[in-house]
Amino acid sequence: MHAVSPNDAFLDRLAAFCIRSRRFEIDAACREAVRKIVLDSFGVVLGALDHRAARCARKFAACFPVPAGGARLWGTGERVGIEHAALLNSPPLRAYDFNDFYLGRLGGAHPSDILTGVIAVAESAGAGGREVTRALCLGYETIVAMSDYIDPDRAGWDYPCLTALGATAAVGDMLELDHAQFRQAFSITVNANYPSLEAESSEFDAHGELTMWKRFNGGDGVRHSIYACHLAKCGVEGVVRPFEGKFGYLAKLQVTPDEAEQAMRRIEGIERFEGITRGSFKRWPVGSRAQSAIQSALRARAAWQEAGRSSGTIAKVTVHADPGVYRHLYEIRVDPFAPRTREAADHSLPYIVAAALVQGGIGPASFEAPLRESPELRRLLDGRVRVVQAEQASPSNLLSEVVIEDEAGNRWSGGREAAPGSAGVPISFDTLVEKFKENLGAGRAAQAEALISAVANLDACVDVRKLVNETVA
């Protein structure tokens, strides 16, 4: 029998859920969701290895190599300790804001951040795909439930406050922590990890980019979870009241008693894994607020071309954007019609739409200097694109409609719908395969096929180290 602390009921109930989840079955929908998440995450990482943050991560890895054991960096294979692997695989995963996300009732997160820790622990232990699948299902379930009742932004904290809880649940499951050890692991995790919301500041740094730490932030929370679980397994104890104490997690995040109770009732009401099926994917390498706009632009372009027109004859483009899209990607942006850096471009609604119309697609290279300066793109941005706020917001507040016109006033609309992968809009494994291949490029076609096959057969993988091998060119 485990001892139940009278001091922090939230902590006890969370630990009890992790133990109870061990009897949950994992159905076909959850297994398919895991395969999508692993494939999508690997593709995003392998497409961002040249990002400045990823290069800096590899420099750091060179300072702390390990000759054997540990885990490796995806794509390049440097061997480091498991905590460092969890941290350093994060920058390419988050480099282009291209991995999955979940927008809950109150909070939101990028749940696949925990994959860097789960794979690192599995690789170190020689665990297989089934162990990874169960750990991810538990981690996602925790993150999704917490995101519905806890809003880190309210108190100025960033979303890894939530993902770290999921990472601790996942890693603790892989390490087979008991109830008492789970309590200490969660206590150590939350007492040591309060990431500031400044990581999400819209201010550009000296390089004209958003803060580089945003790319490390999620992985840093996962790193905390790994050492918290290992410390707890070794008998280290955390603070007595990490959640309900005067200066605990709930107080720091300004969670009301009612919200805390609802979160725990939600956790205690879970009888099977399903949260992992509720996340959203990004088809294109921009934030969630631009996915609908890109889809609409590409559809309008296709209709335009079917009429025998070329993008060079577009006379006018009007973007009708939900208020949340309008503000985040247009109203608060400095000179959105002439972005001077990559990140200014991928946070500019006029640029994103114009690039989709000119290029016929959006990829990581769409925002680099050569394409930003193309004459055809500049022709649209210099007076032909207009952004207006939609009269009525959609329920998601994430939609946009792109309408293009010719000189005679004939109009072609791309519609105003959510893109594949958005909440409530399924995205197929095959569509994510297309995204995956685009990220790797034609030069790595053979590697892409081998990795796609390995992920598709994740359940049969008896040693995750073989899966990681496939990521290394």
Short mmCIF file of N, CA and C in Angstrom, two decimals, residues 102-109 146-152 162:
data_model
loop_
_atom_site.label_atom_id
_atom_site.label_comp_id
_atom_site.label_asym_id
_atom_site.label_seq_id
_atom_site.Cartn_x
_atom_site.Cartn_y
_atom_site.Cartn_z
N TYR A 102 -1.95 21.33 -29.57
CA TYR A 102 -3.29 21.11 -29.04
C TYR A 102 -3.77 22.41 -28.40
N LEU A 103 -4.91 22.89 -28.85
CA LEU A 103 -5.53 24.08 -28.26
C LEU A 103 -6.68 23.62 -27.39
N GLY A 104 -6.48 23.69 -26.07
CA GLY A 104 -7.50 23.25 -25.13
C GLY A 104 -8.50 24.34 -24.82
N ARG A 105 -9.40 24.04 -23.90
CA ARG A 105 -10.43 24.99 -23.52
C ARG A 105 -9.83 26.24 -22.89
N LEU A 106 -8.73 26.08 -22.14
CA LEU A 106 -8.07 27.22 -21.52
C LEU A 106 -6.63 27.39 -21.99
N GLY A 107 -5.89 26.30 -22.04
CA GLY A 107 -4.48 26.37 -22.40
C GLY A 107 -4.19 25.66 -23.70
N GLY A 108 -2.92 25.63 -24.05
CA GLY A 108 -2.50 24.96 -25.26
C GLY A 108 -1.06 24.53 -25.14
N ALA A 109 -0.64 23.63 -26.03
CA ALA A 109 0.72 23.10 -25.94
C ALA A 109 1.12 22.46 -27.26
N MET A 146 -4.96 18.62 -18.90
CA MET A 146 -4.51 19.82 -18.21
C MET A 146 -4.76 21.08 -19.05
N SER A 147 -4.61 20.96 -20.37
CA SER A 147 -4.80 22.12 -21.24
C SER A 147 -6.25 22.60 -21.24
N ASP A 148 -7.16 21.71 -20.91
CA ASP A 148 -8.57 22.11 -20.88
C ASP A 148 -8.93 22.90 -19.62
N TYR A 149 -8.10 22.80 -18.57
CA TYR A 149 -8.47 23.43 -17.30
C TYR A 149 -7.40 24.35 -16.71
N ILE A 150 -6.24 24.42 -17.36
CA ILE A 150 -5.15 25.26 -16.85
C ILE A 150 -4.63 26.15 -17.97
N ASP A 151 -4.50 27.43 -17.69
CA ASP A 151 -4.03 28.41 -18.68
C ASP A 151 -2.74 29.05 -18.17
N PRO A 152 -1.56 28.57 -18.60
CA PRO A 152 -0.30 29.14 -18.12
C PRO A 152 -0.14 30.62 -18.48
N LEU A 162 2.81 22.75 -18.91
CA LEU A 162 1.87 21.66 -19.13
C LEU A 162 2.55 20.43 -19.72
#
